[in-house]
């Protein structure tokens, strides 16, 4: 629990006033570095537009990956890696001056956008969380469509091409409540998604849904219908036997269960 003063400096991230309660939103380890996504403009005096790659030992920013001239023009909520590439989701419309609607695939070394991953017009609203499963990437958030196709709150994409899996992704996946997915996790052949919603494909599912990773259908035997009501599921962990959830009321005051 002792603070690492070699890594941690007084001059860290500078957060815009409109995101004062949402600074660092996701951290993922990649080799000897960490990738930090959020709503920030500066790290240790250098411009870092909502995503920074930082040396794990020294805390020094990677200036090849994190270019001071440009980056994301909006908040980054989720960062995941398959070991070779970096996938970034959030609430943005461009990256390094190129159009990018809430999701991009980047080279892990240069930070350059991978043009072989083609989301078309992308997501209509923010991506809040993502997870990689095999050759797919699953995303949840506040969106209704992906590249003009129905994908309400939950979508499954080919992680190489960016093509939408239209069997899994439908226009009625996450509905009701705030129509928002905020956390996601793969457990075996199922996918858990949590957030602020009341139905999934027309069936009651309050705040948490367990779905088949192939078809996207609700998995039977899980108590979906009356779990959290108006509460938002913000955290999710599975230990092989039990599912642990962190929730807060929709008004924003955190509680624990």
Coordinates of C-alpha atoms in Angstrom, one line a residue, residues 2-236:
X2 CA 3.0 2.3 -0.1
X3 CA 2.9 5.0 -2.8
X4 CA 5.4 4.5 -5.6
X5 CA 7.0 7.9 -5.8
X6 CA 9.0 6.9 -8.9
X7 CA 5.8 6.5 -10.8
X8 CA 3.5 8.8 -9.0
X9 CA 4.2 12.5 -9.5
X10 CA 2.3 15.6 -8.4
X11 CA 1.8 16.7 -12.0
X12 CA -0.4 14.0 -13.4
X13 CA -3.6 14.3 -15.4
X14 CA -5.3 17.7 -15.9
X15 CA -9.1 17.2 -16.2
X16 CA -11.4 19.6 -18.1
X17 CA -14.0 21.3 -15.8
X18 CA -16.9 19.7 -17.7
X19 CA -15.5 16.2 -16.7
X20 CA -14.4 17.1 -13.2
X21 CA -16.0 13.9 -11.8
X22 CA -14.9 11.7 -14.7
X23 CA -11.1 11.8 -15.1
X24 CA -9.5 8.4 -15.5
X25 CA -12.1 5.9 -16.6
X26 CA -10.2 2.8 -17.7
X27 CA -6.7 1.4 -17.4
X28 CA -5.3 -1.6 -19.2
X29 CA -1.8 -3.2 -19.1
X30 CA 0.0 -3.8 -22.3
X31 CA 3.5 -5.2 -21.8
X32 CA 5.7 -2.7 -20.0
X33 CA 3.1 0.0 -20.4
X34 CA -0.4 1.0 -19.3
X35 CA -3.0 2.6 -21.4
X36 CA -5.1 5.2 -19.6
X37 CA -8.4 6.4 -21.1
X38 CA -10.7 9.0 -19.7
X39 CA -11.4 12.7 -20.0
X40 CA -8.1 14.5 -19.7
X41 CA -6.1 17.0 -21.8
X42 CA -2.7 17.0 -20.2
X43 CA -0.4 14.5 -18.5
X44 CA 2.8 15.9 -16.7
X45 CA 2.6 19.0 -18.8
X46 CA 2.2 17.3 -22.2
X47 CA -1.0 17.2 -24.2
X48 CA -2.7 13.9 -24.0
X49 CA -6.1 14.0 -25.6
X50 CA -8.2 11.5 -23.6
X51 CA -5.8 8.5 -24.1
X52 CA -2.2 8.1 -22.8
X53 CA 0.3 5.3 -23.0
X54 CA 2.6 5.4 -19.9
X55 CA 5.7 3.4 -18.9
X56 CA 4.7 1.1 -16.1
X57 CA 7.9 1.7 -14.1
X58 CA 8.6 5.4 -14.5
X59 CA 5.2 6.8 -15.4
X60 CA 6.8 8.6 -18.4
X61 CA 4.4 9.1 -21.4
X62 CA 5.1 7.4 -24.7
X63 CA 5.2 10.3 -27.1
X64 CA 5.1 8.0 -30.2
X65 CA 1.7 6.6 -29.2
X66 CA 0.4 9.7 -27.4
X67 CA 0.8 12.6 -29.8
X68 CA 0.4 16.1 -28.4
X69 CA -1.0 17.5 -31.6
X70 CA -4.2 15.5 -31.7
X71 CA -6.1 12.5 -30.2
X72 CA -9.7 11.9 -29.3
X73 CA -12.1 14.9 -29.3
X74 CA -14.2 13.4 -26.5
X75 CA -14.0 11.1 -23.5
X76 CA -12.6 7.6 -23.7
X77 CA -14.6 5.1 -21.5
X78 CA -13.2 1.7 -22.4
X79 CA -9.8 0.4 -23.6
X80 CA -9.1 -3.3 -24.4
X81 CA -6.3 -5.1 -26.2
X82 CA -5.9 -8.5 -27.9
X83 CA -2.1 -8.3 -27.5
X84 CA -1.5 -6.7 -30.9
X85 CA -4.1 -4.0 -31.3
X86 CA -5.8 -1.5 -29.0
X87 CA -9.6 -1.0 -29.2
X88 CA -11.0 2.2 -27.8
X89 CA -14.6 3.1 -27.1
X90 CA -16.1 6.2 -25.7
X91 CA -18.0 9.4 -26.6
X92 CA -16.0 10.9 -29.5
X93 CA -16.4 11.7 -33.1
X94 CA -12.8 11.9 -34.3
X95 CA -9.3 10.6 -33.6
X96 CA -6.2 12.5 -34.8
X97 CA -8.5 14.6 -37.0
X98 CA -10.1 11.6 -38.7
X99 CA -13.8 10.7 -38.3
X100 CA -14.4 8.0 -35.7
X101 CA -17.9 7.4 -34.2
X102 CA -17.3 6.2 -30.7
X103 CA -15.0 3.2 -31.5
X104 CA -11.6 2.7 -33.1
X105 CA -8.9 0.1 -33.5
X106 CA -5.3 1.4 -33.0
X107 CA -1.8 0.0 -33.6
X108 CA -0.4 -0.7 -30.2
X109 CA 3.0 0.8 -31.0
X110 CA 2.3 3.9 -33.1
X111 CA -1.3 4.6 -32.1
X112 CA -2.2 4.9 -35.7
X113 CA -5.8 4.0 -36.7
X114 CA -6.2 0.6 -38.3
X115 CA -8.1 1.2 -41.5
X116 CA -8.9 -2.5 -42.0
X117 CA -11.3 -2.2 -39.1
X118 CA -14.2 -0.4 -40.7
X119 CA -17.1 0.6 -38.5
X120 CA -18.7 2.7 -41.2
X121 CA -20.8 5.3 -39.5
X122 CA -20.1 3.6 -36.2
X123 CA -22.2 3.9 -33.1
X124 CA -24.9 6.6 -32.7
X125 CA -24.0 7.2 -29.0
X126 CA -21.3 6.4 -26.5
X127 CA -19.6 3.1 -25.9
X128 CA -19.2 2.5 -22.1
X129 CA -17.5 -0.9 -21.9
X130 CA -16.0 -3.6 -24.2
X131 CA -14.7 -7.1 -23.9
X132 CA -12.9 -9.3 -26.4
X133 CA -14.0 -12.9 -26.9
X134 CA -12.2 -15.0 -29.5
X135 CA -12.4 -13.1 -32.8
X136 CA -15.2 -10.8 -31.6
X137 CA -15.4 -7.7 -29.6
X138 CA -18.6 -7.0 -27.6
X139 CA -19.6 -3.5 -26.7
X140 CA -22.2 -2.0 -24.5
X141 CA -23.3 1.6 -24.0
X142 CA -26.0 4.2 -24.8
X143 CA -26.2 3.6 -28.6
X144 CA -29.1 2.4 -30.7
X145 CA -27.5 1.5 -34.0
X146 CA -24.1 0.6 -35.5
X147 CA -23.4 1.6 -39.0
X148 CA -27.1 2.1 -39.5
X149 CA -28.1 -1.3 -38.3
X150 CA -30.1 -2.1 -35.1
X151 CA -27.9 -2.7 -32.1
X152 CA -29.6 -1.4 -29.0
X153 CA -27.2 -1.0 -26.1
X154 CA -25.3 -4.2 -26.9
X155 CA -23.3 -5.1 -30.0
X156 CA -20.9 -7.8 -31.2
X157 CA -18.4 -7.0 -33.9
X158 CA -15.7 -8.9 -35.8
X159 CA -12.5 -7.6 -34.2
X160 CA -10.6 -7.7 -37.5
X161 CA -13.1 -6.1 -39.9
X162 CA -15.5 -4.3 -37.6
X163 CA -18.5 -6.0 -39.2
X164 CA -21.6 -6.3 -37.0
X165 CA -22.9 -9.7 -36.0
X166 CA -26.6 -9.2 -36.8
X167 CA -27.7 -12.4 -35.1
X168 CA -26.4 -11.3 -31.8
X169 CA -27.0 -7.5 -32.2
X170 CA -30.7 -6.5 -32.4
X171 CA -32.7 -3.3 -32.1
X172 CA -34.3 -4.6 -28.9
X173 CA -31.4 -5.8 -26.9
X174 CA -31.3 -3.2 -24.1
X175 CA -34.4 -1.1 -23.6
X176 CA -36.3 0.6 -20.8
X177 CA -34.9 2.6 -17.9
X178 CA -32.0 4.7 -19.0
X179 CA -31.4 2.3 -21.9
X180 CA -27.7 2.1 -21.0
X181 CA -25.2 -0.7 -20.7
X182 CA -22.2 0.2 -18.5
X183 CA -20.3 -3.0 -17.7
X184 CA -19.6 -6.3 -19.5
X185 CA -17.9 -9.6 -18.9
X186 CA -17.5 -12.9 -20.6
X187 CA -18.0 -16.1 -18.5
X188 CA -17.7 -19.3 -20.4
X189 CA -20.3 -19.3 -23.2
X190 CA -22.3 -16.5 -21.7
X191 CA -22.0 -12.7 -21.5
X192 CA -23.0 -10.6 -18.5
X193 CA -24.0 -7.1 -19.2
X194 CA -25.0 -4.6 -16.5
X195 CA -26.3 -1.0 -16.6
X196 CA -29.5 0.9 -16.3
X197 CA -32.2 -0.8 -18.2
X198 CA -35.5 -2.7 -17.5
X199 CA -35.9 -5.1 -20.4
X200 CA -33.8 -7.2 -22.8
X201 CA -35.4 -8.2 -26.1
X202 CA -38.8 -7.5 -24.6
X203 CA -38.3 -9.6 -21.4
X204 CA -37.9 -8.1 -18.0
X205 CA -34.2 -7.8 -17.1
X206 CA -33.6 -5.0 -14.5
X207 CA -30.0 -3.8 -14.5
X208 CA -28.3 -7.1 -15.3
X209 CA -28.6 -9.6 -18.2
X210 CA -27.0 -13.0 -18.8
X211 CA -27.0 -13.7 -22.5
X212 CA -25.8 -16.4 -24.8
X213 CA -22.5 -15.3 -26.4
X214 CA -23.4 -16.7 -29.8
X215 CA -27.1 -15.8 -30.2
X216 CA -27.5 -12.9 -27.8
X217 CA -30.6 -14.6 -26.3
X218 CA -31.2 -14.4 -22.6
X219 CA -29.9 -17.4 -20.7
X220 CA -32.6 -19.2 -18.6
X221 CA -32.2 -19.9 -14.9
X222 CA -30.8 -16.4 -14.1
X223 CA -33.1 -14.0 -12.1
X224 CA -33.4 -11.2 -14.6
X225 CA -36.9 -9.8 -14.0
X226 CA -36.8 -7.9 -10.7
X227 CA -33.2 -7.6 -9.6
X228 CA -32.3 -3.9 -9.3
X229 CA -35.2 -1.8 -10.4
X230 CA -34.0 1.8 -10.9
X231 CA -30.5 1.0 -9.7
X232 CA -27.5 1.2 -12.1
X233 CA -25.1 -1.7 -12.2
X234 CA -21.6 -0.1 -12.4
X235 CA -19.2 -2.9 -11.5
X236 CA -19.2 -6.7 -12.2

